[in-house]
Short mmCIF file of C-alpha atoms and ligand atoms in Angstrom, two decimals:
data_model
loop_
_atom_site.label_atom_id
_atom_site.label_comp_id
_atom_site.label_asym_id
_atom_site.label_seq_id
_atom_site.Cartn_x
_atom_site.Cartn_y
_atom_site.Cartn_z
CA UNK A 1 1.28 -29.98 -15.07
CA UNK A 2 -0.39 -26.81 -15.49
CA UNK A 3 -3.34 -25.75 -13.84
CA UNK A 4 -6.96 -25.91 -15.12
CA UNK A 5 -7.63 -22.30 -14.01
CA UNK A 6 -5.25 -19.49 -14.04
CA UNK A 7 -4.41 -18.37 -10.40
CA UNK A 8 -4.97 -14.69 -9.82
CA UNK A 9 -2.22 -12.32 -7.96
CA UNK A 10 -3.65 -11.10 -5.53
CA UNK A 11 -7.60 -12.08 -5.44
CA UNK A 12 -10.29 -10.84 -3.31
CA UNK A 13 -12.03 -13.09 -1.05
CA UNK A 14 -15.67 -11.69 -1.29
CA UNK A 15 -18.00 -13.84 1.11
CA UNK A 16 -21.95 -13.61 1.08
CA UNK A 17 -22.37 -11.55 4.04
CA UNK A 18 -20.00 -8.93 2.34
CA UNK A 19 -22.57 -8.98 -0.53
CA UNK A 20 -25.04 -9.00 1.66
CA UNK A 21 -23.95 -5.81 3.06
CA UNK A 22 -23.36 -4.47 -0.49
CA UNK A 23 -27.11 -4.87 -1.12
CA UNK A 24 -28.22 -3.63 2.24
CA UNK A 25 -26.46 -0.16 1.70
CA UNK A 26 -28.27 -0.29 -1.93
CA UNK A 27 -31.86 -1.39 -0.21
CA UNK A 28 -31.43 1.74 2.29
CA UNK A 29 -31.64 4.46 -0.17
CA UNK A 30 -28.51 5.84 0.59
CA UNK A 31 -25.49 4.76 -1.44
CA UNK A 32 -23.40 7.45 -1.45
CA UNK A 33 -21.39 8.62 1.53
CA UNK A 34 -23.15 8.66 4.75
CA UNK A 35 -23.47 6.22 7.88
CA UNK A 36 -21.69 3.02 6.53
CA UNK A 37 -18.22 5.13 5.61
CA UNK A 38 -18.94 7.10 9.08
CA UNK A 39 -18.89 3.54 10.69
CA UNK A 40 -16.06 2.00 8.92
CA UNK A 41 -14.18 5.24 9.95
CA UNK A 42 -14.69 4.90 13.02
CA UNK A 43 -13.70 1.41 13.55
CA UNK A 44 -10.80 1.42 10.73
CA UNK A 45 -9.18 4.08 13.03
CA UNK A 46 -9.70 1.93 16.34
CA UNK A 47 -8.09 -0.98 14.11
CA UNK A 48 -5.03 1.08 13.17
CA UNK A 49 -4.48 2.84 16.36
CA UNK A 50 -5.51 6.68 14.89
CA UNK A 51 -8.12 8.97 16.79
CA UNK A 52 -9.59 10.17 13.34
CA UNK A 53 -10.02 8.66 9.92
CA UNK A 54 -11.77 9.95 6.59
CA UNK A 55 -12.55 7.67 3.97
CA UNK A 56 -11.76 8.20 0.55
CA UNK A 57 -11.51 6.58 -2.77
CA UNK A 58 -8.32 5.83 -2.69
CA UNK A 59 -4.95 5.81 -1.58
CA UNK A 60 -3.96 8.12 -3.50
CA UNK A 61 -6.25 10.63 -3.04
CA UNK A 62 -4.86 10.42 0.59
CA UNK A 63 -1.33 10.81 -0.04
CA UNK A 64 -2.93 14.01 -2.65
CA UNK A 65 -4.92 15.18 0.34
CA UNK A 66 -2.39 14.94 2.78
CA UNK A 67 0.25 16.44 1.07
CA UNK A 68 -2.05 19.64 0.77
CA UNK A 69 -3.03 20.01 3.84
CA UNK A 70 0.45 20.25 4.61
CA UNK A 71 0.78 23.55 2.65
CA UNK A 72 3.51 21.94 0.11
CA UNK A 73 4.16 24.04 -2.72
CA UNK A 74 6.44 24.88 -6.11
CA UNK A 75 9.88 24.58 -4.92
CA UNK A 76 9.80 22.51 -1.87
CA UNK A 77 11.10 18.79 -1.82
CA UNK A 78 9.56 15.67 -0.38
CA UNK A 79 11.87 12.23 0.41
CA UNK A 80 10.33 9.25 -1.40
CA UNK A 81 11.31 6.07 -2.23
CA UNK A 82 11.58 4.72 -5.85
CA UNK A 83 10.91 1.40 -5.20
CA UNK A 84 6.82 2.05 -4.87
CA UNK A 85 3.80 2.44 -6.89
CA UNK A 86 4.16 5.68 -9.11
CA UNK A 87 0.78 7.17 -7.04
CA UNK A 88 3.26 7.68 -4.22
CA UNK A 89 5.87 10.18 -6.14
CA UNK A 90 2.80 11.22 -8.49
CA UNK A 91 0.86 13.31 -6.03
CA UNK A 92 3.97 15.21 -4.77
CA UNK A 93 4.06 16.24 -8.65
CA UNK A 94 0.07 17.34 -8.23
CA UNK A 95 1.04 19.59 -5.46
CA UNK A 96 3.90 21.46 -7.25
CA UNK A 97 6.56 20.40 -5.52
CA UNK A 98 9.46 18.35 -6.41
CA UNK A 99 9.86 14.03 -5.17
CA UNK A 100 13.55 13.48 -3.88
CA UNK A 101 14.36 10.03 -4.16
CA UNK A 102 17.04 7.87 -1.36
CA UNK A 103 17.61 4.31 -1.78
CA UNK A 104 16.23 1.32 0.04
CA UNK A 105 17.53 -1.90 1.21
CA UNK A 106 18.22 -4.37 -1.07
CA UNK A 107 16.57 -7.25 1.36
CA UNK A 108 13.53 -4.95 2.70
CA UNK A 109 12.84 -3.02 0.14
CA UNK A 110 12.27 -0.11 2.80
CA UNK A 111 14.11 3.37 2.63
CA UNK A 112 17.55 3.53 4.14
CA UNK A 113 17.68 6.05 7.04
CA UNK A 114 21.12 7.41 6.00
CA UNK A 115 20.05 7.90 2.55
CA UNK A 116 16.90 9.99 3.50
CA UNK A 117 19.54 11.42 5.56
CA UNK A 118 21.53 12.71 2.69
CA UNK A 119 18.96 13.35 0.61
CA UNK A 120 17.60 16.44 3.07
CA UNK A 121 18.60 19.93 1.40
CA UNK A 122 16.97 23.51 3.28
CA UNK A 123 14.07 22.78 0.49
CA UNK A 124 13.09 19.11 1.96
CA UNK A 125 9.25 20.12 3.67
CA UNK A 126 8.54 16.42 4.15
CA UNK A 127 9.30 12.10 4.02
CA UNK A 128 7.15 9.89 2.20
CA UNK A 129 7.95 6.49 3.22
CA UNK A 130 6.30 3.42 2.04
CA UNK A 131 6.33 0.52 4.33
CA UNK A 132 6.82 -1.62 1.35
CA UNK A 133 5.37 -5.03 1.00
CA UNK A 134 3.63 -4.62 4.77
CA UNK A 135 7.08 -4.30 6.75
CA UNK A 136 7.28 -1.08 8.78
CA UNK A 137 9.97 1.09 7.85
CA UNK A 138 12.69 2.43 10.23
CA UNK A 139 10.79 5.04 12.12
CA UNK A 140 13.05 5.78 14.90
CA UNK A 141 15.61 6.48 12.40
CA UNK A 142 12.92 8.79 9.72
CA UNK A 143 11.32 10.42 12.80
CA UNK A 144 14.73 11.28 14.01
CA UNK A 145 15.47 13.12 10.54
CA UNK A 146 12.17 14.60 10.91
CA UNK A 147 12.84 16.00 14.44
CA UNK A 148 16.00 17.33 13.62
CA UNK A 149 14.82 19.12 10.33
CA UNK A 150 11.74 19.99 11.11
CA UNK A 151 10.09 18.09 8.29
CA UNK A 152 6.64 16.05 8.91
CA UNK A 153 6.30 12.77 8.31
CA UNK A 154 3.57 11.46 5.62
CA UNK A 155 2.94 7.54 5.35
CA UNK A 156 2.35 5.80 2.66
CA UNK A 157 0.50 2.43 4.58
CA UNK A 158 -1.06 1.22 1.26
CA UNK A 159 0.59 -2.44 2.22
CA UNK A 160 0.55 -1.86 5.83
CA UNK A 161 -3.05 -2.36 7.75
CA UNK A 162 -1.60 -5.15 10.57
CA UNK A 163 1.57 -3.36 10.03
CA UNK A 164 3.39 -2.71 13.52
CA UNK A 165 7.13 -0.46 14.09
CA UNK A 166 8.36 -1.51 18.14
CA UNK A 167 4.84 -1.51 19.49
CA UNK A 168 3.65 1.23 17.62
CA UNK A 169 0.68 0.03 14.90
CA UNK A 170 0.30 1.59 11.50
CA UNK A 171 -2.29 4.79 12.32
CA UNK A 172 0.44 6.76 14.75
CA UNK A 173 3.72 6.18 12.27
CA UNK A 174 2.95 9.41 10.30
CA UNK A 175 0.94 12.90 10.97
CA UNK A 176 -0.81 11.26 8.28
CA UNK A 177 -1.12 7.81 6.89
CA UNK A 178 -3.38 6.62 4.60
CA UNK A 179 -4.15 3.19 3.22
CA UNK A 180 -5.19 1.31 0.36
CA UNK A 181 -8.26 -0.94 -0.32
CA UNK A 182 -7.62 -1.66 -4.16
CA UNK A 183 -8.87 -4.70 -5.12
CA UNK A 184 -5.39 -6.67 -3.94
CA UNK A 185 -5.35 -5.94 -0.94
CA UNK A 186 -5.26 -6.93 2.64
CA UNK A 187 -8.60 -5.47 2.56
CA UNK A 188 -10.70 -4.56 -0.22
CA UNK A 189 -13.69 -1.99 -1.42
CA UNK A 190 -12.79 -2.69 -4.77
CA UNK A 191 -11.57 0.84 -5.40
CA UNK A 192 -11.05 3.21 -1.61
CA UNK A 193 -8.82 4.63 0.74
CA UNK A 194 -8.55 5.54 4.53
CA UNK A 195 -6.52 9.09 5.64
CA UNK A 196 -5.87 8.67 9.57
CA UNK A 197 -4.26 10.86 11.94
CA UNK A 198 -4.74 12.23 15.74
CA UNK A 199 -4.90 15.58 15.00
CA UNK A 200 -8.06 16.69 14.66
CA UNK A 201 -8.11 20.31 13.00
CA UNK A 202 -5.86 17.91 10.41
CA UNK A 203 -8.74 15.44 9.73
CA UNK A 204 -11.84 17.93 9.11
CA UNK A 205 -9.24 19.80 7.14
CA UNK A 206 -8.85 16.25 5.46
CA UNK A 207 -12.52 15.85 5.56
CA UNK A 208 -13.23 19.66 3.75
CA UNK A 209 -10.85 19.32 1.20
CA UNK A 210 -12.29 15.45 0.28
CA UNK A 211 -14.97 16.61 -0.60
CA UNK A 212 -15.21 19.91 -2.90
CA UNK A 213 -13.93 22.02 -0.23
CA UNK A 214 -17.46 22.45 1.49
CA UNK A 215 -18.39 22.92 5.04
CA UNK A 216 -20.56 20.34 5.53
CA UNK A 217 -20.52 16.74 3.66
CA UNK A 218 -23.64 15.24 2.41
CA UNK A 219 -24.92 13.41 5.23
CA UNK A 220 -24.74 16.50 7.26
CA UNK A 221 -26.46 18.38 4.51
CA UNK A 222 -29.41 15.71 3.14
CA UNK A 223 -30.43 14.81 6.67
CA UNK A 224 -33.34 16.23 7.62
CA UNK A 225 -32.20 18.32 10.36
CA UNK A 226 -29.35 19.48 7.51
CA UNK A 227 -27.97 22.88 7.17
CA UNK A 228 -30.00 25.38 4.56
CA UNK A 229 -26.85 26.58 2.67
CA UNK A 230 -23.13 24.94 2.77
CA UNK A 231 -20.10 27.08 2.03
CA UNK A 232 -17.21 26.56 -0.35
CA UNK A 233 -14.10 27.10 1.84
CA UNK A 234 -11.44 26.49 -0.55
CA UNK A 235 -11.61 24.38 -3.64
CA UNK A 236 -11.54 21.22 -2.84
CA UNK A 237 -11.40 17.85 -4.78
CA UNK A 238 -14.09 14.79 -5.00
CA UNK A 239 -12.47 11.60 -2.99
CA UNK A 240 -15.22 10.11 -0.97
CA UNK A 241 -15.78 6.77 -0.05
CA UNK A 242 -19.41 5.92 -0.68
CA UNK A 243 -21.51 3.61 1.72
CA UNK A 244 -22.30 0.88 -1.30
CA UNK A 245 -17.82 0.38 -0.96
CA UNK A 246 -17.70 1.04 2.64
CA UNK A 247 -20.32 -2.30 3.23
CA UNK A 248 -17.50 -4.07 1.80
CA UNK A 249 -14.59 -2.83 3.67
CA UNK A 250 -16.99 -3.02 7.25
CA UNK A 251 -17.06 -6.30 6.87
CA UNK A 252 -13.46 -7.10 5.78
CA UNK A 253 -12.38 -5.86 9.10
CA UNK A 254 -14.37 -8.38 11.31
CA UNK A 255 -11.71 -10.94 8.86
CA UNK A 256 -8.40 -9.40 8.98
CA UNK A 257 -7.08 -11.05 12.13
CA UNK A 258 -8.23 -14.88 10.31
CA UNK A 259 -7.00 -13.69 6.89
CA UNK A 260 -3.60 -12.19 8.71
CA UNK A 261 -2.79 -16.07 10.08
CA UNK A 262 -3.56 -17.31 6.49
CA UNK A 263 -1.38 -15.04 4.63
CA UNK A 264 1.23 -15.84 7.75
CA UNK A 265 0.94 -19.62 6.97
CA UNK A 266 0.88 -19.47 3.56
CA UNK A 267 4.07 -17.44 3.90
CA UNK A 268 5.77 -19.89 6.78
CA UNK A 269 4.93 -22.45 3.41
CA UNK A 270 6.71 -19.98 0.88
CA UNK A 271 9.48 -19.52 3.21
CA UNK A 272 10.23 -23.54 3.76
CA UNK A 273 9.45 -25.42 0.52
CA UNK A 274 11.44 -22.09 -1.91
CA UNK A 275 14.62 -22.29 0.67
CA UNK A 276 17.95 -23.39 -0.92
CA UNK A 277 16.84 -22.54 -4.63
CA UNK A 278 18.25 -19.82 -6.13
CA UNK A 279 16.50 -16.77 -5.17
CA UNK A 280 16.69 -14.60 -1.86
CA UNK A 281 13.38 -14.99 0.12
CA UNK A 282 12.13 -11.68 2.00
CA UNK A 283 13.56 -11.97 5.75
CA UNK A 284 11.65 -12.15 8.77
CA UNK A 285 9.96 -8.98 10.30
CA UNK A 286 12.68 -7.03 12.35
CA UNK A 287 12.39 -8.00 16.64
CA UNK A 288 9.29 -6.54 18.24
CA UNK A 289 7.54 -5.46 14.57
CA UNK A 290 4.50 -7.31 12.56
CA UNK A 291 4.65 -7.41 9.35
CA UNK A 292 1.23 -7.40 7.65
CA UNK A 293 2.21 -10.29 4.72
CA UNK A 294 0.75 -7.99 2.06
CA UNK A 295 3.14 -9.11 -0.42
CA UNK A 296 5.84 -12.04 -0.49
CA UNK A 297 8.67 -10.62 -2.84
CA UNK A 298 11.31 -13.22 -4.20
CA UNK A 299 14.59 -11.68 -6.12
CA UNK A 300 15.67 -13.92 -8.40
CA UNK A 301 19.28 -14.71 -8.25
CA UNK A 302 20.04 -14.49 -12.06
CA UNK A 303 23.56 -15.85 -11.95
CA UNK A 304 22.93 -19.02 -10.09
CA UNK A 305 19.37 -19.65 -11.65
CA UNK A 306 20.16 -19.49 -15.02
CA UNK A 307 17.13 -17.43 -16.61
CA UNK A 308 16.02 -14.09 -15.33
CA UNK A 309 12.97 -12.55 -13.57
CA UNK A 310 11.44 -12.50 -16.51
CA UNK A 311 11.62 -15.90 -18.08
CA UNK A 312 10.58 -17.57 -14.65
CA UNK A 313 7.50 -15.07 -14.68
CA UNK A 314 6.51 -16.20 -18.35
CA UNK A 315 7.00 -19.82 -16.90
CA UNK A 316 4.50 -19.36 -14.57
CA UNK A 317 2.03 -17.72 -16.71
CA UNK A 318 2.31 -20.83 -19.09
CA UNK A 319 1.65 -23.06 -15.67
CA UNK A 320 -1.42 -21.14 -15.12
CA UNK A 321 -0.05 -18.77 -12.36
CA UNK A 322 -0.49 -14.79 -12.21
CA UNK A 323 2.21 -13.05 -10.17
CA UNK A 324 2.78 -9.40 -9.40
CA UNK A 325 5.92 -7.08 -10.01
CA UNK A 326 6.47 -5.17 -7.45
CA UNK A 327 8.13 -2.39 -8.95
CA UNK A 328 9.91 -1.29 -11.82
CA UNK A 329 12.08 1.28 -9.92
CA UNK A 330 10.09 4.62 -10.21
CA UNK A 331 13.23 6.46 -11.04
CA UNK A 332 13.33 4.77 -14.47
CA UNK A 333 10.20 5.41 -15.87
CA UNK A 334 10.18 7.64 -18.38
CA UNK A 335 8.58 10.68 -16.82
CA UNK A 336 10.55 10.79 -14.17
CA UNK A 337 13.77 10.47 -16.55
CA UNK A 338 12.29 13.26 -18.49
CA UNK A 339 11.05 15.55 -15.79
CA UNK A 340 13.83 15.07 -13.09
CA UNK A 341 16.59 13.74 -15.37
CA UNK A 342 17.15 10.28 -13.28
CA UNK A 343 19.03 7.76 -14.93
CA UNK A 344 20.45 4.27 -14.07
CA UNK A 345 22.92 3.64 -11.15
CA UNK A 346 21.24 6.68 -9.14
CA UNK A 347 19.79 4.43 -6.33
CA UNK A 348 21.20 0.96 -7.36
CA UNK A 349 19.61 -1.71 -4.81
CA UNK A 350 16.36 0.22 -6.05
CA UNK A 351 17.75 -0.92 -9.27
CA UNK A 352 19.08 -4.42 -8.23
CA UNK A 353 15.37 -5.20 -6.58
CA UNK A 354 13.61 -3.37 -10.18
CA UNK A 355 15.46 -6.25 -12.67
CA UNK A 356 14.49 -9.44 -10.18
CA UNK A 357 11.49 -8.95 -7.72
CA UNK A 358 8.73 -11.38 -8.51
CA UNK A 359 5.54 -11.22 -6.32
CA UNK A 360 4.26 -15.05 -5.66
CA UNK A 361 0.45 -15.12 -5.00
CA UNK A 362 -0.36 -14.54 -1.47
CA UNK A 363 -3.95 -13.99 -0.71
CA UNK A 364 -6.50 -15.57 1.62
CA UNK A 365 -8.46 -16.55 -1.16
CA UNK A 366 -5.59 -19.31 -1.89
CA UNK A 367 -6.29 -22.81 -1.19
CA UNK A 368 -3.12 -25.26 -0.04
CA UNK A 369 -3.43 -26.83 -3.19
CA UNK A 370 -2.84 -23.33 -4.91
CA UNK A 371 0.49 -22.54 -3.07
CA UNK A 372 1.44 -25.99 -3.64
CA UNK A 373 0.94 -25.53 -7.69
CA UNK A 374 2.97 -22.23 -7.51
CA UNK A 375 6.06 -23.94 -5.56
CA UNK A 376 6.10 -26.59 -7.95
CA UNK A 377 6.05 -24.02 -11.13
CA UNK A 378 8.54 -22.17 -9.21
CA UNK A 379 11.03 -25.30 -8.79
CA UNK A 380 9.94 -27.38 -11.92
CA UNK A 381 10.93 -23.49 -13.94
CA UNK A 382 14.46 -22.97 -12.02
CA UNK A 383 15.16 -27.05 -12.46
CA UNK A 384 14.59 -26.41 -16.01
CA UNK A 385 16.91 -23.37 -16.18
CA UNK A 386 19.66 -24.56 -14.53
C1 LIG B 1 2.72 1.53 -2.30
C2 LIG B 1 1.42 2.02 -2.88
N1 LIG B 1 1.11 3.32 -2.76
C3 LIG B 1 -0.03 3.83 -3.25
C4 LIG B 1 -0.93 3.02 -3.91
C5 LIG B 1 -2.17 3.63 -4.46
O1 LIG B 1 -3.31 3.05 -3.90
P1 LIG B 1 -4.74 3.33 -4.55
O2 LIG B 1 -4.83 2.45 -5.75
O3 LIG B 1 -5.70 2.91 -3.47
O4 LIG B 1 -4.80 4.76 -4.86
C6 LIG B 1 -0.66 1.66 -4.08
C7 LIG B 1 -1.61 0.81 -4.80
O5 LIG B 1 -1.35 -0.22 -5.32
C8 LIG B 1 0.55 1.16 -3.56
O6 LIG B 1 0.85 -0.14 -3.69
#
């Protein structure tokens, strides 16, 4: 039976003291960046474990920023992964230099250490890793490349908020992280982004460059005990949060540790009621590491199901239920073909993941009886294509 409503991937659970917040930061007068992004910096960072954090409009704008600060130019190489969201490969384009991909794990989805190994040429500058889906990459392994090659490490925590590697939480696994708050995920200002680090010369340079490339930012310069004249230090771009988003994410934070437990037990459900049909589940969260649940990634299993990735998603949409694709393998898409001249069977568990990954909804918006619809749709579609 299909559903009444279609089920969103991925929606937002907006609550009336998040609006309420929303309309404070309207009601004060200011709206644009000033003491509800410095506050959400401040306790984003404590949350992830970083001494400093800027907020921005986006992720990408952090990986942009980042990159730049790190003095990247025309000729040098960063180590990516293709199995991400093109913003991640994109912004080592913007800065002129050139993305190297190495292949991930067909299970995790997460770089392989020994191909980011072999990937490193007297050009590689920097990794990009992605902890993909919320599950912390190997960063014993990448900061042991790093070490030995003097390269720095740049993450790419869009998934990865709750994300933990041995102990370590998600603001200390780069120089640089920085995190996404699109409107799918773990938290959410609609449209925003976090840079952390510890280094603090790093952040205000992150800070300058977010904003035009001016000394001061516009609290500092509006306030009444403001500076007379800012100065242009070098040109900069426009990637600040404003306070009317950063109501939203403050209050998302005081919910991430209930929301985590959700998306846990709606996974634990996933997990149970999809084992034995043909697809391979994502496995558990390596010994000693959290995994922040962001997304739960099926492959189907083609051969034994009897209809592809694409024919069970087109089920679901008929049964009412949105999922996610999560990705086409970067490598593929047609700039990158064009530009860098990849082609199929260049990374090919990149590949295997690109033709059968299927994102199920997973969001704490989800009632029981919503995961319970998309098992059903799940079984009732591989029933039928057996
Ligand atoms: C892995 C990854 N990197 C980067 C981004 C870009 O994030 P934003 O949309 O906040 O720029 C996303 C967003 O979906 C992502 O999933």
């Amino acid at each position: 039976m299909a559903r009444k409503d279609f089920l969103v991937f991925g929606a937002p659970k907006i609550s009336e003291d998040e609006i309420a917040e929303v309309v404070a930061a309207l009601r004060s007068g200011w709206i644009g960046t000033g003491p509800r992004a410095q506050a959400f910096e401040r306790r984003f960072a404590e949350r992830v474990g970083a001494r400093h954090a800027v907020a921005l409009n986006s992720c990408t704008a952090g990986l942009h920023l980042a990159l730049k600060a790190a003095g990247l130019r025309a000729g040098d190489e960063v180590i990516t992964t293709p199995m991400t969201w093109c913003a991640t490969a994109n912004v080592i384009v913007h800065v002129g230099a050139t993305p190297v991909f190495a292949d991930v794990d067909r299970a995790t989805g997460n770089l392989l250490p020994e191909a980011v190994e072999a990937a490193v040429t007297p050009r590689t500058r920097a990794l990009l890793p992605v902890h993909f889906a919320g599950r912390a990459c190997d960063m014993d392994a990448l900061d042991d490349t790093a070490r030995r090659h003097g390269l720095k490490v740049i993450c790419d925590a869009a998934h990865a908020i709750e994300t933990e590697w041995k102990g370590r939480r998600s603001g200390t696994l780069g120089e640089v992280s920085a995190f996404s708050f699109y409107a799918n995920k773990n938290l959410t200002t609609a449209e925003g982004g976090m840079a952390v680090t510890d280094d603090p010369a790093l952040a205000e340079r992150l800070r300058i460059l977010s904003l035009h490339g001016v000394s001061a930012d516009a609290w500092k310069r509006f306030r009444a005990d403001g500076p007379a004249h800012v100065q242009v230090v070098e040109p900069g771009f426009k990637y600040n949060m404003p306070d009317v988003l950063a109501a939203l994410g403050l209050r998302q934070l005081e919910k991430l540790d209930a929301w985590q437990r959700r998306r846990e037990a709606l996974w634990a459900f996933y997990d149970r009621e999809l084992a034995g049909l043909p697809l391979w589940l994502p496995p558990p969260p390596e010994p000693g590491c959290r995994h922040a649940r962001h997304l739960y990634t099926v492959l189907v299993d083609d051969a034994r199901a009897g209809l592809t990735r694409d024919a069970l998603r087109e089920a679901l949409r008929r049964r009412q239920i949105g999922t996610g694709l999560h990705y086409m393998a970067l490598h593929l898409q047609p700039y990158y073909v064009r530009a860098f001249g990849f082609q199929r069977g260049d990374f090919p568990n990149a590949e295997f993941i690109s033709d059968r990954t299927l994102s199920l909804p997973l969001s704490p918006a989800m009632t029981d009886d919503d995961a319970e619809d998309v098992v059903e749709a799940v079984r009732d579609a591989l029933r039928q294509g057996a």
